Amino acid sequence: MKIKKIFMSCLLLAGVLSASAQEQYPKTVYDHNPYWYIQVQGGAQYTLGEIDFKDLVSPNVQVAFGRQFTPVFGARLAVNAWQSKAGIEDYGQVAKWKWKYVAPGIDLTFNLSNLFCGFNPNRIFNFSVFGGLGANIGWDNKAVEIANVYTTLYPKTGDQNLAYVWDGTKVRMFGRAGVAADFKVSEAVSLGLEVNANTLSDRYNSKKAGNWDWYFNALAGVKINLGKTYSTRTIEAPKVPEKVIEKVIERVVEKPCPQQQIIEPTRAVAQKKEDKFRRDVFFMINGTQISKKEQAKVQEIAEYMKANPNSKVEITGYADRGTGNATINRNLSQRRAQAVSNMLQRTYKIKKDRIKTDFKGDTIQPFATDVENRVSICIAE
């Protein structure tokens, strides 16, 4: 008995879940609009080195101007700047220096929240990754002064660690990659956090190490969207064409009898003249040819139109949602409607201006089963 109750409860729960999963109409759909944005950030930089972490941290700022082309893909021009630090520990002493730089670069951005969860302009949190290339322009390198000191103190050897010391202004290519998190404040404004890693040649920090130099930026700031970032549209519930019921009426024909005998009435079937005359012409799966059985319905439409010279017919083609795809079914429904129109014109000489054709593909399903939805619905009036 308990097993039966559990089984019935599961069936009831499945029914509730199935009902709740049905698409609700009307529904609002969000369409992404490409837009421009500006971004201002500030934070700290750590330049990779061998001395204490705190001695290699310096202030950092970044300004970016970008465009979001799709819900997932975008690009930006980001200019990162301020200063970097480096140092060595040699001859029992720690030497530290810094230099100024500005680093413009182009990044490609990818919104992973929209990629995996779908586009939603009302989402509060968005997570993105990015990568790009640029040029680091450095100047005012204080390592020159340190190198001069070592050369003065140790004229024969100097310091081999500073073999790559540079002076003046130097331009070096860099590669950049990072992650970003944005928190929506309003339609146009969001607050963001960003961490990026930058790599460039071994000569950047003046030290000869035999490997690439790195610096890392941690930034926080504000992002302002320029213009409308999305538009909305409403999808109404599919409208099912009304079914026109073909009524059959009885007509009693009485015949007088000279012998005063009662004669049983005879019955004849007649079509009641109504405002609308409907026939549903069905097709085989993926078919556009009218079978002999369905040709009889087309003939009935033609006879009705000949009997009513002012009448016109509207032919609407459909395709079932259970097979094919939207593009195939749209074409299929159009050809089905045209097949009925062609037969009326060519076989029964119904003028073209009395025939209107339309097609719905699989966007509307007038009947409950796939077999019935392979149809052209013809309504004459």
mmCIF file of C-alpha atoms in Angstrom, residues 49-304:
data_model
loop_
_atom_site.group_PDB
_atom_site.id
_atom_site.type_symbol
_atom_site.label_atom_id
_atom_site.label_comp_id
_atom_site.label_asym_id
_atom_site.label_seq_id
_atom_site.Cartn_x
_atom_site.Cartn_y
_atom_site.Cartn_z
ATOM 1 C CA GLY A 49 61.387 39.871 -8.512
ATOM 2 C CA GLU A 50 63.586 38.335 -5.813
ATOM 3 C CA ILE A 51 63.324 40.945 -3.045
ATOM 4 C CA ASP A 52 60.460 41.361 -0.564
ATOM 5 C CA PHE A 53 56.923 41.525 -1.991
ATOM 6 C CA LYS A 54 56.150 44.879 -0.345
ATOM 7 C CA ASP A 55 59.191 46.443 -2.037
ATOM 8 C CA LEU A 56 57.872 45.507 -5.500
ATOM 9 C CA VAL A 57 54.332 46.904 -5.169
ATOM 10 C CA SER A 58 53.527 50.239 -6.809
ATOM 11 C CA PRO A 59 50.383 52.265 -7.702
ATOM 12 C CA ASN A 60 48.648 51.682 -11.017
ATOM 13 C CA VAL A 61 45.826 53.211 -13.100
ATOM 14 C CA GLN A 62 44.024 52.147 -16.267
ATOM 15 C CA VAL A 63 41.580 53.787 -18.692
ATOM 16 C CA ALA A 64 39.739 51.733 -21.323
ATOM 17 C CA PHE A 65 37.425 52.483 -24.227
ATOM 18 C CA GLY A 66 35.618 49.482 -25.712
ATOM 19 C CA ARG A 67 32.709 48.067 -27.684
ATOM 20 C CA GLN A 68 30.525 45.054 -26.911
ATOM 21 C CA PHE A 69 29.692 43.573 -30.325
ATOM 22 C CA THR A 70 27.629 40.559 -29.202
ATOM 23 C CA PRO A 71 26.426 39.257 -25.824
ATOM 24 C CA VAL A 72 29.699 37.280 -25.602
ATOM 25 C CA PHE A 73 32.355 38.998 -27.721
ATOM 26 C CA GLY A 74 33.850 42.495 -27.353
ATOM 27 C CA ALA A 75 37.086 44.461 -27.724
ATOM 28 C CA ARG A 76 38.732 47.352 -25.906
ATOM 29 C CA LEU A 77 41.663 49.735 -26.032
ATOM 30 C CA ALA A 78 43.124 49.775 -22.497
ATOM 31 C CA VAL A 79 45.889 52.174 -21.441
ATOM 32 C CA ASN A 80 47.685 51.049 -18.275
ATOM 33 C CA ALA A 81 50.217 53.372 -16.607
ATOM 34 C CA TRP A 82 52.187 54.711 -13.629
ATOM 35 C CA GLN A 83 55.322 52.900 -12.484
ATOM 36 C CA SER A 84 57.077 49.561 -11.948
ATOM 37 C CA LYS A 85 59.660 48.541 -9.358
ATOM 38 C CA ALA A 86 62.576 46.110 -9.224
ATOM 39 C CA GLY A 87 65.558 45.327 -6.993
ATOM 40 C CA ILE A 88 68.530 43.080 -6.295
ATOM 41 C CA GLU A 89 70.332 41.770 -3.252
ATOM 42 C CA ASP A 90 74.065 41.703 -3.896
ATOM 43 C CA TYR A 91 77.318 42.313 -2.048
ATOM 44 C CA GLY A 92 75.336 42.043 1.177
ATOM 45 C CA GLN A 93 73.086 44.968 0.292
ATOM 46 C CA VAL A 94 69.593 45.418 -1.162
ATOM 47 C CA ALA A 95 69.267 47.881 -4.010
ATOM 48 C CA LYS A 96 65.828 49.049 -5.247
ATOM 49 C CA TRP A 97 64.762 51.203 -8.169
ATOM 50 C CA LYS A 98 61.668 52.212 -10.111
ATOM 51 C CA TRP A 99 60.708 53.625 -13.512
ATOM 52 C CA LYS A 100 57.693 55.143 -15.169
ATOM 53 C CA TYR A 101 55.723 53.652 -18.039
ATOM 54 C CA VAL A 102 52.542 53.809 -20.106
ATOM 55 C CA ALA A 103 51.225 50.658 -21.821
ATOM 56 C CA PRO A 104 48.414 50.920 -24.417
ATOM 57 C CA GLY A 105 47.029 47.596 -25.635
ATOM 58 C CA ILE A 106 44.135 45.971 -27.502
ATOM 59 C CA ASP A 107 42.182 43.241 -25.681
ATOM 60 C CA LEU A 108 39.535 40.801 -26.902
ATOM 61 C CA THR A 109 36.923 40.205 -24.200
ATOM 62 C CA PHE A 110 34.635 37.209 -23.667
ATOM 63 C CA ASN A 111 31.618 37.331 -21.335
ATOM 64 C CA LEU A 112 31.414 33.800 -19.911
ATOM 65 C CA SER A 113 28.180 34.506 -18.007
ATOM 66 C CA ASN A 114 26.338 35.225 -21.273
ATOM 67 C CA LEU A 115 28.126 32.359 -23.030
ATOM 68 C CA PHE A 116 27.048 29.668 -20.566
ATOM 69 C CA CYS A 117 23.885 31.152 -19.005
ATOM 70 C CA GLY A 118 22.399 33.120 -21.907
ATOM 71 C CA PHE A 119 22.014 36.845 -22.442
ATOM 72 C CA ASN A 120 20.238 38.600 -19.570
ATOM 73 C CA PRO A 121 20.618 42.397 -19.242
ATOM 74 C CA ASN A 122 19.149 42.233 -15.725
ATOM 75 C CA ARG A 123 21.887 39.923 -14.413
ATOM 76 C CA ILE A 124 23.686 41.521 -11.439
ATOM 77 C CA PHE A 125 27.019 39.693 -11.806
ATOM 78 C CA ASN A 126 28.975 39.038 -15.007
ATOM 79 C CA PHE A 127 32.277 37.166 -15.263
ATOM 80 C CA SER A 128 34.617 37.714 -18.218
ATOM 81 C CA VAL A 129 38.059 36.762 -19.494
ATOM 82 C CA PHE A 130 40.269 38.715 -21.882
ATOM 83 C CA GLY A 131 43.580 38.644 -23.685
ATOM 84 C CA GLY A 132 45.550 40.984 -25.882
ATOM 85 C CA LEU A 133 48.770 42.623 -27.036
ATOM 86 C CA GLY A 134 50.293 46.074 -26.662
ATOM 87 C CA ALA A 135 53.390 48.245 -26.297
ATOM 88 C CA ASN A 136 55.033 49.174 -22.988
ATOM 89 C CA ILE A 137 56.784 52.557 -23.150
ATOM 90 C CA GLY A 138 59.208 53.002 -20.240
ATOM 91 C CA TRP A 139 61.391 55.966 -19.156
ATOM 92 C CA ASP A 140 63.133 57.576 -16.152
ATOM 93 C CA ASN A 141 64.784 54.297 -15.130
ATOM 94 C CA LYS A 142 66.512 54.728 -11.743
ATOM 95 C CA ALA A 143 68.433 51.483 -12.278
ATOM 96 C CA VAL A 144 71.027 53.553 -14.145
ATOM 97 C CA GLU A 145 71.983 55.279 -10.896
ATOM 98 C CA ILE A 146 72.296 51.921 -9.088
ATOM 99 C CA ALA A 147 74.512 50.564 -11.864
ATOM 100 C CA ASN A 148 76.751 53.617 -11.663
ATOM 101 C CA VAL A 149 77.179 53.122 -7.930
ATOM 102 C CA TYR A 150 78.195 49.483 -8.372
ATOM 103 C CA THR A 151 80.601 50.453 -11.149
ATOM 104 C CA THR A 152 82.192 53.044 -8.859
ATOM 105 C CA LEU A 153 82.475 50.642 -5.932
ATOM 106 C CA TYR A 154 83.536 47.640 -7.995
ATOM 107 C CA PRO A 155 85.210 49.041 -11.127
ATOM 108 C CA LYS A 156 86.482 45.671 -12.288
ATOM 109 C CA THR A 157 83.280 43.642 -12.001
ATOM 110 C CA GLY A 158 80.412 46.082 -11.523
ATOM 111 C CA ASP A 159 77.249 44.032 -11.085
ATOM 112 C CA GLN A 160 76.525 41.313 -13.637
ATOM 113 C CA ASN A 161 72.875 41.253 -12.544
ATOM 114 C CA LEU A 162 72.449 44.695 -14.127
ATOM 115 C CA ALA A 163 73.808 43.706 -17.515
ATOM 116 C CA TYR A 164 70.493 44.710 -19.128
ATOM 117 C CA VAL A 165 70.207 48.140 -17.536
ATOM 118 C CA TRP A 166 68.645 50.681 -19.922
ATOM 119 C CA ASP A 167 68.397 54.431 -20.099
ATOM 120 C CA GLY A 168 66.216 56.925 -21.956
ATOM 121 C CA THR A 169 62.890 55.755 -23.399
ATOM 122 C CA LYS A 170 62.334 52.123 -24.381
ATOM 123 C CA VAL A 171 59.374 50.513 -26.179
ATOM 124 C CA ARG A 172 58.734 46.788 -25.750
ATOM 125 C CA MET A 173 55.852 44.582 -26.882
ATOM 126 C CA PHE A 174 53.867 42.792 -24.187
ATOM 127 C CA GLY A 175 51.178 40.145 -23.960
ATOM 128 C CA ARG A 176 48.284 40.407 -21.501
ATOM 129 C CA ALA A 177 45.578 38.104 -20.131
ATOM 130 C CA GLY A 178 43.195 38.394 -17.225
ATOM 131 C CA VAL A 179 39.786 37.999 -15.623
ATOM 132 C CA ALA A 180 37.124 40.570 -14.734
ATOM 133 C CA ALA A 181 33.998 40.646 -12.573
ATOM 134 C CA ASP A 182 31.327 43.323 -13.059
ATOM 135 C CA PHE A 183 28.521 44.150 -10.612
ATOM 136 C CA LYS A 184 25.568 45.998 -12.129
ATOM 137 C CA VAL A 185 24.490 49.195 -10.350
ATOM 138 C CA SER A 186 22.094 50.575 -12.982
ATOM 139 C CA GLU A 187 21.300 50.203 -16.680
ATOM 140 C CA ALA A 188 24.381 52.251 -17.577
ATOM 141 C CA VAL A 189 26.780 51.836 -14.644
ATOM 142 C CA SER A 190 28.582 48.849 -13.153
ATOM 143 C CA LEU A 191 31.425 48.441 -10.677
ATOM 144 C CA GLY A 192 34.235 46.098 -11.623
ATOM 145 C CA LEU A 193 37.244 44.169 -10.358
ATOM 146 C CA GLU A 194 40.053 43.085 -12.665
ATOM 147 C CA VAL A 195 43.260 41.084 -12.361
ATOM 148 C CA ASN A 196 45.654 40.879 -15.297
ATOM 149 C CA ALA A 197 49.088 39.408 -15.958
ATOM 150 C CA ASN A 198 51.546 41.014 -18.377
ATOM 151 C CA THR A 199 54.715 39.489 -19.811
ATOM 152 C CA LEU A 200 57.513 41.055 -21.858
ATOM 153 C CA SER A 201 61.246 40.671 -22.575
ATOM 154 C CA ASP A 202 63.900 39.982 -19.940
ATOM 155 C CA ARG A 203 65.281 43.517 -20.366
ATOM 156 C CA TYR A 204 62.213 45.230 -18.892
ATOM 157 C CA ASN A 205 63.416 45.369 -15.262
ATOM 158 C CA SER A 206 67.136 45.848 -16.171
ATOM 159 C CA LYS A 207 68.083 42.531 -14.544
ATOM 160 C CA LYS A 208 69.611 39.685 -16.516
ATOM 161 C CA ALA A 209 67.634 36.610 -15.445
ATOM 162 C CA GLY A 210 67.378 34.489 -18.609
ATOM 163 C CA ASN A 211 63.554 34.431 -18.614
ATOM 164 C CA TRP A 212 60.573 36.647 -19.414
ATOM 165 C CA ASP A 213 59.733 39.526 -17.065
ATOM 166 C CA TRP A 214 56.246 39.746 -15.547
ATOM 167 C CA TYR A 215 54.064 42.289 -13.785
ATOM 168 C CA PHE A 216 50.569 41.817 -12.348
ATOM 169 C CA ASN A 217 47.825 44.422 -11.883
ATOM 170 C CA ALA A 218 44.880 44.316 -9.471
ATOM 171 C CA LEU A 219 42.333 47.012 -10.346
ATOM 172 C CA ALA A 220 38.926 48.267 -9.227
ATOM 173 C CA GLY A 221 36.810 50.853 -10.994
ATOM 174 C CA VAL A 222 33.642 51.930 -12.738
ATOM 175 C CA LYS A 223 32.312 51.090 -16.195
ATOM 176 C CA ILE A 224 29.832 53.353 -18.001
ATOM 177 C CA ASN A 225 27.820 52.045 -20.958
ATOM 178 C CA LEU A 226 27.111 54.521 -23.740
ATOM 179 C CA GLY A 227 23.691 54.119 -25.349
ATOM 180 C CA LYS A 228 21.006 51.468 -25.106
ATOM 181 C CA THR A 229 22.497 48.047 -24.449
ATOM 182 C CA TYR A 230 19.396 45.974 -25.292
ATOM 183 C CA SER A 231 15.881 46.105 -26.668
ATOM 184 C CA THR A 232 12.793 44.102 -25.740
ATOM 185 C CA ARG A 233 10.015 42.458 -27.691
ATOM 186 C CA THR A 234 6.956 40.490 -26.657
ATOM 187 C CA ILE A 235 6.053 37.107 -28.083
ATOM 188 C CA GLU A 236 2.341 36.440 -27.953
ATOM 189 C CA ALA A 237 0.830 32.995 -27.602
ATOM 190 C CA PRO A 238 0.359 31.204 -30.942
ATOM 191 C CA LYS A 239 -3.152 31.682 -32.229
ATOM 192 C CA VAL A 240 -4.903 28.515 -33.293
ATOM 193 C CA PRO A 241 -7.265 29.034 -36.245
ATOM 194 C CA GLU A 242 -10.890 28.499 -35.381
ATOM 195 C CA LYS A 243 -12.302 25.262 -36.611
ATOM 196 C CA VAL A 244 -15.294 25.730 -38.867
ATOM 197 C CA ILE A 245 -17.748 22.958 -38.196
ATOM 198 C CA GLU A 246 -19.362 21.592 -41.314
ATOM 199 C CA LYS A 247 -22.994 21.205 -40.428
ATOM 200 C CA VAL A 248 -25.266 18.639 -41.995
ATOM 201 C CA ILE A 249 -28.983 19.400 -41.918
ATOM 202 C CA GLU A 250 -31.947 17.268 -42.719
ATOM 203 C CA ARG A 251 -34.496 18.187 -45.330
ATOM 204 C CA VAL A 252 -37.866 16.423 -45.243
ATOM 205 C CA VAL A 253 -39.506 15.971 -48.627
ATOM 206 C CA GLU A 254 -43.243 15.214 -48.526
ATOM 207 C CA LYS A 255 -45.111 13.744 -51.500
ATOM 208 C CA PRO A 256 -48.924 13.850 -51.612
ATOM 209 C CA CYS A 257 -50.666 10.527 -52.107
ATOM 210 C CA PRO A 258 -54.055 10.343 -53.847
ATOM 211 C CA GLN A 259 -55.040 7.372 -51.702
ATOM 212 C CA GLN A 260 -54.427 9.382 -48.515
ATOM 213 C CA GLN A 261 -51.697 6.993 -47.504
ATOM 214 C CA ILE A 262 -48.979 8.219 -45.170
ATOM 215 C CA ILE A 263 -45.639 8.101 -46.901
ATOM 216 C CA GLU A 264 -42.442 7.889 -44.874
ATOM 217 C CA PRO A 265 -40.355 11.041 -45.287
ATOM 218 C CA THR A 266 -37.113 10.677 -47.186
ATOM 219 C CA ARG A 267 -33.895 12.308 -46.092
ATOM 220 C CA ALA A 268 -31.329 14.087 -48.181
ATOM 221 C CA VAL A 269 -28.045 15.542 -47.080
ATOM 222 C CA ALA A 270 -27.380 19.143 -47.999
ATOM 223 C CA GLN A 271 -24.681 21.619 -47.232
ATOM 224 C CA LYS A 272 -26.008 24.538 -45.225
ATOM 225 C CA LYS A 273 -25.022 27.762 -46.837
ATOM 226 C CA GLU A 274 -22.829 29.529 -44.338
ATOM 227 C CA ASP A 275 -20.628 32.552 -44.361
ATOM 228 C CA LYS A 276 -17.503 30.402 -44.409
ATOM 229 C CA PHE A 277 -16.695 27.184 -46.230
ATOM 230 C CA ARG A 278 -13.665 25.229 -44.984
ATOM 231 C CA ARG A 279 -11.702 22.229 -46.157
ATOM 232 C CA ASP A 280 -8.442 20.915 -44.652
ATOM 233 C CA VAL A 281 -6.118 19.411 -47.266
ATOM 234 C CA PHE A 282 -3.634 17.047 -45.597
ATOM 235 C CA PHE A 283 -0.193 15.997 -46.886
ATOM 236 C CA MET A 284 2.247 13.167 -46.302
ATOM 237 C CA ILE A 285 5.325 13.766 -44.135
ATOM 238 C CA ASN A 286 7.723 16.123 -45.978
ATOM 239 C CA GLY A 287 5.242 16.063 -48.886
ATOM 240 C CA THR A 288 3.802 18.819 -51.072
ATOM 241 C CA GLN A 289 1.858 16.652 -53.556
ATOM 242 C CA ILE A 290 -1.930 16.467 -53.150
ATOM 243 C CA SER A 291 -3.127 12.867 -52.958
ATOM 244 C CA LYS A 292 -6.218 11.670 -54.859
ATOM 245 C CA LYS A 293 -8.216 11.549 -51.648
ATOM 246 C CA GLU A 294 -7.354 15.155 -50.798
ATOM 247 C CA GLN A 295 -7.926 16.301 -54.400
ATOM 248 C CA ALA A 296 -11.626 15.721 -53.814
ATOM 249 C CA LYS A 297 -11.538 18.451 -51.138
ATOM 250 C CA VAL A 298 -9.927 20.879 -53.565
ATOM 251 C CA GLN A 299 -12.697 20.063 -56.060
ATOM 252 C CA GLU A 300 -15.318 20.848 -53.399
ATOM 253 C CA ILE A 301 -13.674 24.243 -52.811
ATOM 254 C CA ALA A 302 -13.728 24.953 -56.537
ATOM 255 C CA GLU A 303 -17.404 23.982 -56.824
ATOM 256 C CA TYR A 304 -18.268 26.241 -53.899
#
